[in-house]
């Protein structure tokens, strides 16, 4: 009945993710995303952040593809492992930025490339 027990005593990120996985219907993507939100938005202290993965949704995939980080046919697992490779200490760091870029500028139709932070390295231009 006390949600704060999930992150009690500042455990390692894998422990928090595992605790979320104990909830019926919560899969790995949701558990990692929830743990990322706890750290990023609520500043919940953890001993590490390396188990917090990126969520390979359509926006993340689009941004990674257009910047040349992945191929057009990359599987979600490739995106996760690329984020781990790029920043092993906290692969989830890319999640919110890619989501926001994907929603605000990197649209499928009528992208706002000139306003995007990544326009100099984007293959869309």
Short mmCIF file of N, CA, C and O in Angstrom, two decimals:
data_model
loop_
_atom_site.label_atom_id
_atom_site.label_comp_id
_atom_site.label_asym_id
_atom_site.label_seq_id
_atom_site.Cartn_x
_atom_site.Cartn_y
_atom_site.Cartn_z
N UNK A 1 0.81 -1.20 0.00
CA UNK A 1 0.00 0.00 0.00
C UNK A 1 0.86 1.27 0.00
O UNK A 1 0.32 2.35 -0.08
N UNK A 2 2.17 1.13 0.10
CA UNK A 2 3.06 2.29 0.10
C UNK A 2 4.00 2.18 -1.10
O UNK A 2 4.97 1.42 -1.08
N UNK A 3 3.72 2.95 -2.13
CA UNK A 3 4.51 2.88 -3.38
C UNK A 3 5.98 3.19 -3.16
O UNK A 3 6.83 2.67 -3.88
N UNK A 4 6.31 4.01 -2.18
CA UNK A 4 7.71 4.38 -1.97
C UNK A 4 8.58 3.18 -1.58
O UNK A 4 9.80 3.26 -1.67
N UNK A 5 7.97 2.07 -1.19
CA UNK A 5 8.75 0.88 -0.87
C UNK A 5 9.44 0.32 -2.12
O UNK A 5 10.41 -0.41 -2.01
N UNK A 6 8.95 0.70 -3.30
CA UNK A 6 9.57 0.24 -4.55
C UNK A 6 11.00 0.75 -4.63
O UNK A 6 11.89 0.05 -5.11
N UNK A 7 11.23 1.96 -4.18
CA UNK A 7 12.57 2.56 -4.27
C UNK A 7 13.21 2.81 -2.91
O UNK A 7 14.20 3.52 -2.79
N UNK A 8 12.69 2.15 -1.90
CA UNK A 8 13.20 2.30 -0.54
C UNK A 8 14.69 1.96 -0.45
O UNK A 8 15.17 1.01 -1.07
N UNK A 9 15.45 2.75 0.29
CA UNK A 9 16.88 2.56 0.54
C UNK A 9 17.76 2.73 -0.71
O UNK A 9 18.84 2.16 -0.79
N UNK A 10 17.29 3.49 -1.68
CA UNK A 10 18.08 3.80 -2.89
C UNK A 10 18.74 2.56 -3.50
O UNK A 10 19.96 2.46 -3.59
N UNK A 11 17.94 1.61 -3.98
CA UNK A 11 18.53 0.39 -4.53
C UNK A 11 19.15 0.64 -5.91
O UNK A 11 19.05 1.73 -6.47
N UNK A 12 19.74 -0.39 -6.48
CA UNK A 12 20.23 -0.31 -7.85
C UNK A 12 19.01 -0.27 -8.78
O UNK A 12 17.93 -0.72 -8.41
N UNK A 13 19.19 0.27 -9.95
CA UNK A 13 18.07 0.44 -10.89
C UNK A 13 17.43 -0.90 -11.25
O UNK A 13 16.20 -0.97 -11.43
N UNK A 14 18.20 -1.97 -11.35
CA UNK A 14 17.65 -3.28 -11.69
C UNK A 14 16.64 -3.75 -10.63
O UNK A 14 15.64 -4.40 -10.97
N UNK A 15 16.87 -3.42 -9.38
CA UNK A 15 15.95 -3.81 -8.31
C UNK A 15 14.61 -3.11 -8.48
O UNK A 15 13.55 -3.73 -8.33
N UNK A 16 14.65 -1.82 -8.79
CA UNK A 16 13.40 -1.08 -8.98
C UNK A 16 12.64 -1.64 -10.18
O UNK A 16 11.42 -1.86 -10.10
N UNK A 17 13.34 -1.90 -11.26
CA UNK A 17 12.69 -2.47 -12.45
C UNK A 17 12.08 -3.83 -12.11
O UNK A 17 10.93 -4.11 -12.45
N UNK A 18 12.83 -4.67 -11.41
CA UNK A 18 12.30 -5.98 -11.02
C UNK A 18 11.05 -5.84 -10.15
O UNK A 18 10.08 -6.58 -10.31
N UNK A 19 11.06 -4.88 -9.26
CA UNK A 19 9.89 -4.67 -8.39
C UNK A 19 8.67 -4.25 -9.20
O UNK A 19 7.55 -4.68 -8.93
N UNK A 20 8.88 -3.40 -10.21
CA UNK A 20 7.77 -3.04 -11.09
C UNK A 20 7.26 -4.26 -11.86
O UNK A 20 6.06 -4.41 -12.09
N UNK A 21 8.16 -5.14 -12.26
CA UNK A 21 7.78 -6.34 -13.00
C UNK A 21 6.90 -7.27 -12.18
O UNK A 21 6.18 -8.11 -12.75
N UNK A 22 6.92 -7.13 -10.86
CA UNK A 22 6.07 -7.96 -10.00
C UNK A 22 4.59 -7.58 -10.12
O UNK A 22 3.73 -8.37 -9.75
N UNK A 23 4.30 -6.40 -10.64
CA UNK A 23 2.91 -5.97 -10.83
C UNK A 23 2.32 -6.70 -12.03
O UNK A 23 2.94 -6.76 -13.10
N UNK A 24 1.13 -7.21 -11.88
CA UNK A 24 0.44 -7.90 -12.96
C UNK A 24 0.31 -6.97 -14.16
O UNK A 24 -0.13 -5.82 -14.03
N UNK A 25 0.71 -7.45 -15.32
CA UNK A 25 0.57 -6.69 -16.55
C UNK A 25 1.71 -5.74 -16.86
O UNK A 25 1.71 -5.09 -17.91
N UNK A 26 2.67 -5.62 -15.98
CA UNK A 26 3.80 -4.71 -16.21
C UNK A 26 4.94 -5.48 -16.86
O UNK A 26 5.49 -6.41 -16.28
N UNK A 27 5.29 -5.08 -18.09
CA UNK A 27 6.38 -5.72 -18.80
C UNK A 27 7.67 -4.93 -18.66
O UNK A 27 7.73 -3.89 -17.99
N UNK A 28 8.71 -5.42 -19.32
CA UNK A 28 10.04 -4.81 -19.21
C UNK A 28 10.05 -3.36 -19.69
O UNK A 28 10.69 -2.51 -19.07
N UNK A 29 9.37 -3.07 -20.79
CA UNK A 29 9.36 -1.71 -21.32
C UNK A 29 8.71 -0.74 -20.33
O UNK A 29 9.25 0.33 -20.04
N UNK A 30 7.58 -1.12 -19.79
CA UNK A 30 6.88 -0.26 -18.83
C UNK A 30 7.67 -0.13 -17.53
O UNK A 30 7.75 0.96 -16.95
N UNK A 31 8.27 -1.20 -17.07
CA UNK A 31 9.05 -1.16 -15.83
C UNK A 31 10.26 -0.23 -15.98
O UNK A 31 10.56 0.56 -15.08
N UNK A 32 10.93 -0.33 -17.11
CA UNK A 32 12.08 0.55 -17.35
C UNK A 32 11.63 2.00 -17.49
O UNK A 32 12.26 2.91 -16.94
N UNK A 33 10.54 2.22 -18.22
CA UNK A 33 10.02 3.58 -18.39
C UNK A 33 9.61 4.19 -17.05
O UNK A 33 9.90 5.36 -16.77
N UNK A 34 8.94 3.41 -16.20
CA UNK A 34 8.52 3.90 -14.89
C UNK A 34 9.73 4.24 -14.02
O UNK A 34 9.75 5.26 -13.33
N UNK A 35 10.76 3.40 -14.09
CA UNK A 35 11.99 3.65 -13.33
C UNK A 35 12.67 4.92 -13.85
O UNK A 35 13.18 5.73 -13.07
N UNK A 36 12.67 5.10 -15.15
CA UNK A 36 13.25 6.29 -15.76
C UNK A 36 12.52 7.55 -15.28
O UNK A 36 13.14 8.55 -14.93
N UNK A 37 11.22 7.49 -15.22
CA UNK A 37 10.42 8.63 -14.75
C UNK A 37 10.72 8.92 -13.28
O UNK A 37 10.84 10.09 -12.88
N UNK A 38 10.85 7.87 -12.47
CA UNK A 38 11.19 8.08 -11.06
C UNK A 38 12.50 8.85 -10.93
O UNK A 38 12.61 9.78 -10.13
N UNK A 39 13.49 8.44 -11.71
CA UNK A 39 14.80 9.12 -11.63
C UNK A 39 14.76 10.51 -12.26
O UNK A 39 15.12 11.50 -11.64
N UNK A 40 14.31 10.58 -13.51
CA UNK A 40 14.37 11.81 -14.29
C UNK A 40 13.43 12.90 -13.74
O UNK A 40 13.84 14.05 -13.58
N UNK A 41 12.19 12.55 -13.48
CA UNK A 41 11.20 13.56 -13.11
C UNK A 41 11.04 13.76 -11.61
O UNK A 41 10.75 14.87 -11.16
N UNK A 42 11.23 12.69 -10.84
CA UNK A 42 11.01 12.79 -9.40
C UNK A 42 12.30 12.76 -8.59
O UNK A 42 12.27 12.83 -7.37
N UNK A 43 13.44 12.64 -9.29
CA UNK A 43 14.77 12.68 -8.66
C UNK A 43 14.93 11.65 -7.55
O UNK A 43 15.57 11.90 -6.54
N UNK A 44 14.34 10.46 -7.75
CA UNK A 44 14.47 9.39 -6.78
C UNK A 44 15.91 8.86 -6.87
O UNK A 44 16.36 8.45 -7.94
N UNK A 45 16.65 8.89 -5.76
CA UNK A 45 18.04 8.42 -5.82
C UNK A 45 18.12 6.90 -5.99
O UNK A 45 17.33 6.15 -5.41
N UNK A 46 19.07 6.49 -6.79
CA UNK A 46 19.37 5.08 -7.02
C UNK A 46 20.88 4.92 -7.00
O UNK A 46 21.61 5.88 -7.24
N UNK A 47 21.33 3.72 -6.76
CA UNK A 47 22.78 3.48 -6.72
C UNK A 47 23.41 3.52 -8.11
O UNK A 47 24.60 3.75 -8.25
N UNK A 48 22.62 3.25 -9.13
CA UNK A 48 23.10 3.29 -10.51
C UNK A 48 21.91 3.52 -11.44
O UNK A 48 20.77 3.54 -10.99
N UNK A 49 22.19 3.69 -12.72
CA UNK A 49 21.13 3.95 -13.71
C UNK A 49 21.31 3.09 -14.94
O UNK A 49 20.62 3.27 -15.93
N UNK A 50 22.25 2.15 -14.92
CA UNK A 50 22.57 1.41 -16.14
C UNK A 50 21.54 0.36 -16.53
O UNK A 50 21.59 -0.14 -17.65
N UNK A 51 20.58 0.05 -15.69
CA UNK A 51 19.52 -0.88 -16.09
C UNK A 51 18.32 -0.16 -16.68
O UNK A 51 17.37 -0.81 -17.13
N UNK A 52 18.34 1.16 -16.70
CA UNK A 52 17.23 1.93 -17.25
C UNK A 52 17.44 2.06 -18.75
O UNK A 52 18.31 2.79 -19.22
N UNK A 53 16.63 1.34 -19.51
CA UNK A 53 16.77 1.33 -20.96
C UNK A 53 15.92 2.40 -21.63
O UNK A 53 14.97 2.93 -21.04
N UNK A 54 16.27 2.67 -22.86
CA UNK A 54 15.48 3.54 -23.71
C UNK A 54 14.23 2.77 -24.12
O UNK A 54 14.27 1.53 -24.23
N UNK A 55 13.12 3.44 -24.33
CA UNK A 55 11.90 2.80 -24.83
C UNK A 55 11.89 2.97 -26.34
O UNK A 55 11.73 4.08 -26.83
N UNK A 56 12.06 1.89 -27.08
CA UNK A 56 12.19 2.01 -28.54
C UNK A 56 10.84 2.22 -29.24
O UNK A 56 10.41 1.42 -30.06
N UNK A 57 10.19 3.32 -28.93
CA UNK A 57 8.91 3.62 -29.55
C UNK A 57 9.13 4.23 -30.94
O UNK A 57 10.26 4.40 -31.40
N UNK A 58 8.05 4.59 -31.62
CA UNK A 58 8.16 5.10 -33.00
C UNK A 58 8.94 6.40 -33.07
O UNK A 58 9.64 6.64 -34.05
N UNK A 59 8.86 7.25 -32.06
CA UNK A 59 9.57 8.52 -32.10
C UNK A 59 11.07 8.31 -31.94
O UNK A 59 11.87 8.90 -32.66
N UNK A 60 11.45 7.47 -31.00
CA UNK A 60 12.86 7.16 -30.80
C UNK A 60 13.43 6.50 -32.05
O UNK A 60 14.50 6.89 -32.53
N UNK A 61 12.70 5.55 -32.61
CA UNK A 61 13.17 4.87 -33.81
C UNK A 61 13.35 5.86 -34.96
O UNK A 61 14.35 5.82 -35.67
N UNK A 62 12.41 6.75 -35.13
CA UNK A 62 12.47 7.74 -36.22
C UNK A 62 13.68 8.65 -36.06
O UNK A 62 14.42 8.89 -37.02
N UNK A 63 13.92 9.15 -34.86
CA UNK A 63 15.06 10.04 -34.61
C UNK A 63 16.37 9.29 -34.80
O UNK A 63 17.29 9.79 -35.46
N UNK A 64 16.47 8.08 -34.26
CA UNK A 64 17.70 7.29 -34.43
C UNK A 64 17.95 6.97 -35.90
O UNK A 64 19.08 7.01 -36.37
N UNK A 65 16.88 6.66 -36.64
CA UNK A 65 17.03 6.32 -38.06
C UNK A 65 17.47 7.54 -38.86
O UNK A 65 18.42 7.48 -39.64
N UNK A 66 16.81 8.66 -38.67
CA UNK A 66 17.13 9.87 -39.45
C UNK A 66 18.50 10.45 -39.12
O UNK A 66 19.08 11.13 -39.95
N UNK A 67 18.99 10.20 -37.93
CA UNK A 67 20.33 10.68 -37.59
C UNK A 67 21.41 9.67 -38.00
O UNK A 67 22.59 9.90 -37.78
N UNK A 68 20.98 8.56 -38.59
CA UNK A 68 21.92 7.57 -39.09
C UNK A 68 22.45 6.61 -38.05
O UNK A 68 23.40 5.87 -38.31
N UNK A 69 21.85 6.59 -36.88
CA UNK A 69 22.32 5.70 -35.82
C UNK A 69 21.88 4.26 -36.04
O UNK A 69 22.55 3.33 -35.59
N UNK A 70 20.75 4.07 -36.71
CA UNK A 70 20.24 2.72 -36.98
C UNK A 70 19.76 2.66 -38.42
O UNK A 70 19.52 3.68 -39.06
N UNK A 71 19.56 1.45 -38.90
CA UNK A 71 19.01 1.26 -40.24
C UNK A 71 17.49 1.38 -40.20
O UNK A 71 16.87 1.32 -39.13
N UNK A 72 16.91 1.50 -41.36
CA UNK A 72 15.46 1.59 -41.48
C UNK A 72 14.76 0.37 -40.89
O UNK A 72 13.64 0.45 -40.42
N UNK A 73 15.43 -0.77 -40.94
CA UNK A 73 14.81 -2.03 -40.52
C UNK A 73 15.27 -2.50 -39.14
O UNK A 73 15.09 -3.66 -38.78
N UNK A 74 15.82 -1.61 -38.35
CA UNK A 74 16.33 -1.99 -37.03
C UNK A 74 15.21 -2.50 -36.14
O UNK A 74 14.10 -1.96 -36.13
N UNK A 75 15.52 -3.53 -35.39
CA UNK A 75 14.57 -4.10 -34.43
C UNK A 75 14.64 -3.30 -33.13
O UNK A 75 15.65 -2.66 -32.85
N UNK A 76 13.60 -3.34 -32.32
CA UNK A 76 13.61 -2.63 -31.04
C UNK A 76 14.83 -2.99 -30.17
O UNK A 76 15.41 -2.13 -29.52
N UNK A 77 15.23 -4.25 -30.20
CA UNK A 77 16.38 -4.68 -29.41
C UNK A 77 17.66 -3.96 -29.85
O UNK A 77 18.53 -3.67 -29.03
N UNK A 78 17.79 -3.69 -31.14
CA UNK A 78 18.97 -2.98 -31.64
C UNK A 78 19.03 -1.56 -31.08
O UNK A 78 20.10 -1.07 -30.74
N UNK A 79 17.87 -0.93 -30.97
CA UNK A 79 17.81 0.43 -30.42
C UNK A 79 18.23 0.41 -28.95
O UNK A 79 19.01 1.25 -28.50
N UNK A 80 17.72 -0.55 -28.21
CA UNK A 80 18.07 -0.68 -26.80
C UNK A 80 19.57 -0.89 -26.63
O UNK A 80 20.23 -0.21 -25.83
N UNK A 81 20.13 -1.80 -27.40
CA UNK A 81 21.56 -2.09 -27.25
C UNK A 81 22.44 -0.97 -27.77
O UNK A 81 23.53 -0.74 -27.25
N UNK A 82 21.97 -0.22 -28.77
CA UNK A 82 22.73 0.94 -29.22
C UNK A 82 22.78 1.99 -28.12
O UNK A 82 23.83 2.57 -27.85
N UNK A 83 21.64 2.25 -27.47
CA UNK A 83 21.63 3.22 -26.36
C UNK A 83 22.56 2.75 -25.25
O UNK A 83 23.29 3.56 -24.66
N UNK A 84 22.58 1.46 -24.97
CA UNK A 84 23.49 0.92 -23.95
C UNK A 84 24.95 1.11 -24.37
O UNK A 84 25.80 1.40 -23.54
N UNK A 85 25.20 0.94 -25.66
CA UNK A 85 26.55 1.12 -26.19
C UNK A 85 26.99 2.59 -26.13
O UNK A 85 28.12 2.89 -25.75
N UNK A 86 26.08 3.50 -26.49
CA UNK A 86 26.40 4.92 -26.52
C UNK A 86 26.60 5.52 -25.13
O UNK A 86 27.46 6.37 -24.93
N UNK A 87 25.79 5.08 -24.17
CA UNK A 87 25.90 5.64 -22.82
C UNK A 87 25.56 4.56 -21.80
O UNK A 87 24.45 4.51 -21.26
N UNK A 88 26.52 3.66 -21.55
CA UNK A 88 26.25 2.51 -20.67
C UNK A 88 25.84 2.88 -19.24
O UNK A 88 25.14 2.12 -18.58
N UNK A 89 26.25 4.03 -18.77
CA UNK A 89 25.93 4.43 -17.40
C UNK A 89 24.44 4.72 -17.22
O UNK A 89 23.91 4.62 -16.12
N UNK A 90 23.76 5.10 -18.32
CA UNK A 90 22.34 5.47 -18.23
C UNK A 90 21.75 5.51 -19.64
O UNK A 90 21.54 6.57 -20.21
N UNK A 91 21.47 4.35 -20.23
CA UNK A 91 20.94 4.31 -21.60
C UNK A 91 19.60 5.03 -21.77
O UNK A 91 19.29 5.53 -22.85
N UNK A 92 18.83 5.12 -20.71
CA UNK A 92 17.53 5.78 -20.77
C UNK A 92 17.61 7.29 -20.92
O UNK A 92 16.59 7.95 -21.12
N UNK A 93 18.81 7.84 -20.85
CA UNK A 93 18.97 9.29 -20.96
C UNK A 93 18.46 9.82 -22.30
O UNK A 93 18.01 10.95 -22.40
N UNK A 94 18.48 8.98 -23.32
CA UNK A 94 18.05 9.41 -24.66
C UNK A 94 16.54 9.42 -24.83
O UNK A 94 16.03 10.02 -25.78
N UNK A 95 15.83 8.76 -23.96
CA UNK A 95 14.41 8.50 -24.14
C UNK A 95 13.57 9.77 -24.29
O UNK A 95 12.89 9.95 -25.31
N UNK A 96 13.58 10.63 -23.32
CA UNK A 96 12.73 11.82 -23.36
C UNK A 96 13.13 12.78 -24.48
O UNK A 96 12.27 13.30 -25.19
N UNK A 97 14.43 12.96 -24.68
CA UNK A 97 14.89 13.87 -25.74
C UNK A 97 14.43 13.39 -27.11
O UNK A 97 13.91 14.18 -27.91
N UNK A 98 14.60 12.10 -27.38
CA UNK A 98 14.17 11.57 -28.68
C UNK A 98 12.65 11.63 -28.84
O UNK A 98 12.15 11.93 -29.92
N UNK A 99 11.95 11.36 -27.77
CA UNK A 99 10.49 11.44 -27.83
C UNK A 99 10.05 12.87 -28.16
O UNK A 99 9.23 13.10 -29.05
N UNK A 100 10.62 13.85 -27.45
CA UNK A 100 10.24 15.24 -27.69
C UNK A 100 10.62 15.71 -29.10
O UNK A 100 9.84 16.39 -29.75
N UNK A 101 11.80 15.34 -29.56
CA UNK A 101 12.21 15.70 -30.92
C UNK A 101 11.27 15.05 -31.93
O UNK A 101 10.84 15.69 -32.90
N UNK A 102 10.94 13.79 -31.70
CA UNK A 102 10.03 13.08 -32.60
C UNK A 102 8.65 13.68 -32.68
O UNK A 102 8.03 13.73 -33.74
N UNK A 103 8.15 14.17 -31.57
CA UNK A 103 6.81 14.76 -31.53
C UNK A 103 6.82 16.20 -32.07
O UNK A 103 5.96 16.58 -32.86
N UNK A 104 7.79 16.99 -31.65
CA UNK A 104 7.81 18.42 -31.98
C UNK A 104 8.31 18.73 -33.39
O UNK A 104 7.75 19.59 -34.06
N UNK A 105 9.38 18.08 -33.81
CA UNK A 105 10.02 18.47 -35.07
C UNK A 105 10.12 17.34 -36.09
O UNK A 105 9.92 17.55 -37.27
N UNK A 106 10.45 16.16 -35.64
CA UNK A 106 10.76 15.05 -36.53
C UNK A 106 9.48 14.28 -36.88
O UNK A 106 9.36 13.09 -36.65
N UNK A 107 8.56 14.97 -37.47
CA UNK A 107 7.27 14.39 -37.81
C UNK A 107 7.38 13.57 -39.09
O UNK A 107 8.20 13.87 -39.95
N UNK A 108 6.52 12.57 -39.24
CA UNK A 108 6.52 11.79 -40.47
C UNK A 108 6.11 12.66 -41.65
O UNK A 108 6.70 12.59 -42.72
N UNK A 109 5.08 13.46 -41.46
CA UNK A 109 4.63 14.38 -42.50
C UNK A 109 4.97 15.80 -42.07
O UNK A 109 4.73 16.18 -40.92
N UNK A 110 5.51 16.56 -42.97
CA UNK A 110 5.87 17.96 -42.72
C UNK A 110 6.78 18.15 -41.51
O UNK A 110 6.47 18.89 -40.58
N UNK A 111 7.94 17.48 -41.51
CA UNK A 111 8.86 17.67 -40.39
C UNK A 111 9.41 19.10 -40.38
O UNK A 111 9.52 19.74 -41.42
N UNK A 112 9.70 19.58 -39.20
CA UNK A 112 10.22 20.94 -39.02
C UNK A 112 11.74 20.87 -38.86
O UNK A 112 12.29 21.25 -37.83
N UNK A 113 12.41 20.40 -39.89
CA UNK A 113 13.84 20.12 -39.83
C UNK A 113 14.68 21.34 -39.46
O UNK A 113 15.63 21.23 -38.69
N UNK A 114 14.35 22.50 -40.00
CA UNK A 114 15.17 23.68 -39.75
C UNK A 114 15.09 24.16 -38.31
O UNK A 114 15.98 24.85 -37.83
N UNK A 115 14.04 23.77 -37.60
CA UNK A 115 13.90 24.16 -36.20
C UNK A 115 14.47 23.12 -35.24
O UNK A 115 14.61 23.40 -34.05
N UNK A 116 14.80 21.95 -35.75
CA UNK A 116 15.25 20.84 -34.91
C UNK A 116 16.71 21.01 -34.50
O UNK A 116 17.55 21.44 -35.28
N UNK A 117 17.00 20.60 -33.27
CA UNK A 117 18.35 20.66 -32.73
C UNK A 117 19.32 19.76 -33.50
O UNK A 117 20.52 19.99 -33.50
N UNK A 118 18.80 18.74 -34.13
CA UNK A 118 19.64 17.75 -34.79
C UNK A 118 19.75 17.94 -36.30
O UNK A 118 20.29 17.10 -37.00
N UNK A 119 19.28 19.07 -36.82
CA UNK A 119 19.21 19.23 -38.26
C UNK A 119 20.56 19.13 -38.97
O UNK A 119 20.63 18.75 -40.12
N UNK A 120 21.64 19.45 -38.31
CA UNK A 120 22.96 19.39 -38.94
C UNK A 120 23.46 17.96 -39.14
O UNK A 120 24.31 17.72 -39.99
N UNK A 121 22.94 17.03 -38.36
CA UNK A 121 23.41 15.65 -38.47
C UNK A 121 22.30 14.71 -39.00
O UNK A 121 22.52 13.51 -39.12
N UNK A 122 21.18 15.25 -39.35
CA UNK A 122 20.04 14.44 -39.75
C UNK A 122 20.10 14.12 -41.25
O UNK A 122 20.35 15.00 -42.07
N UNK A 123 19.81 12.88 -41.59
CA UNK A 123 19.81 12.47 -42.99
C UNK A 123 18.55 12.92 -43.73
O UNK A 123 18.49 12.84 -44.95
N UNK A 124 17.56 13.42 -43.01
CA UNK A 124 16.33 13.90 -43.62
C UNK A 124 16.58 15.15 -44.45
O UNK A 124 15.94 15.39 -45.45
N UNK A 125 17.56 15.98 -44.04
CA UNK A 125 17.88 17.22 -44.76
C UNK A 125 18.61 16.96 -46.04
O UNK A 125 19.41 16.16 -46.21
#
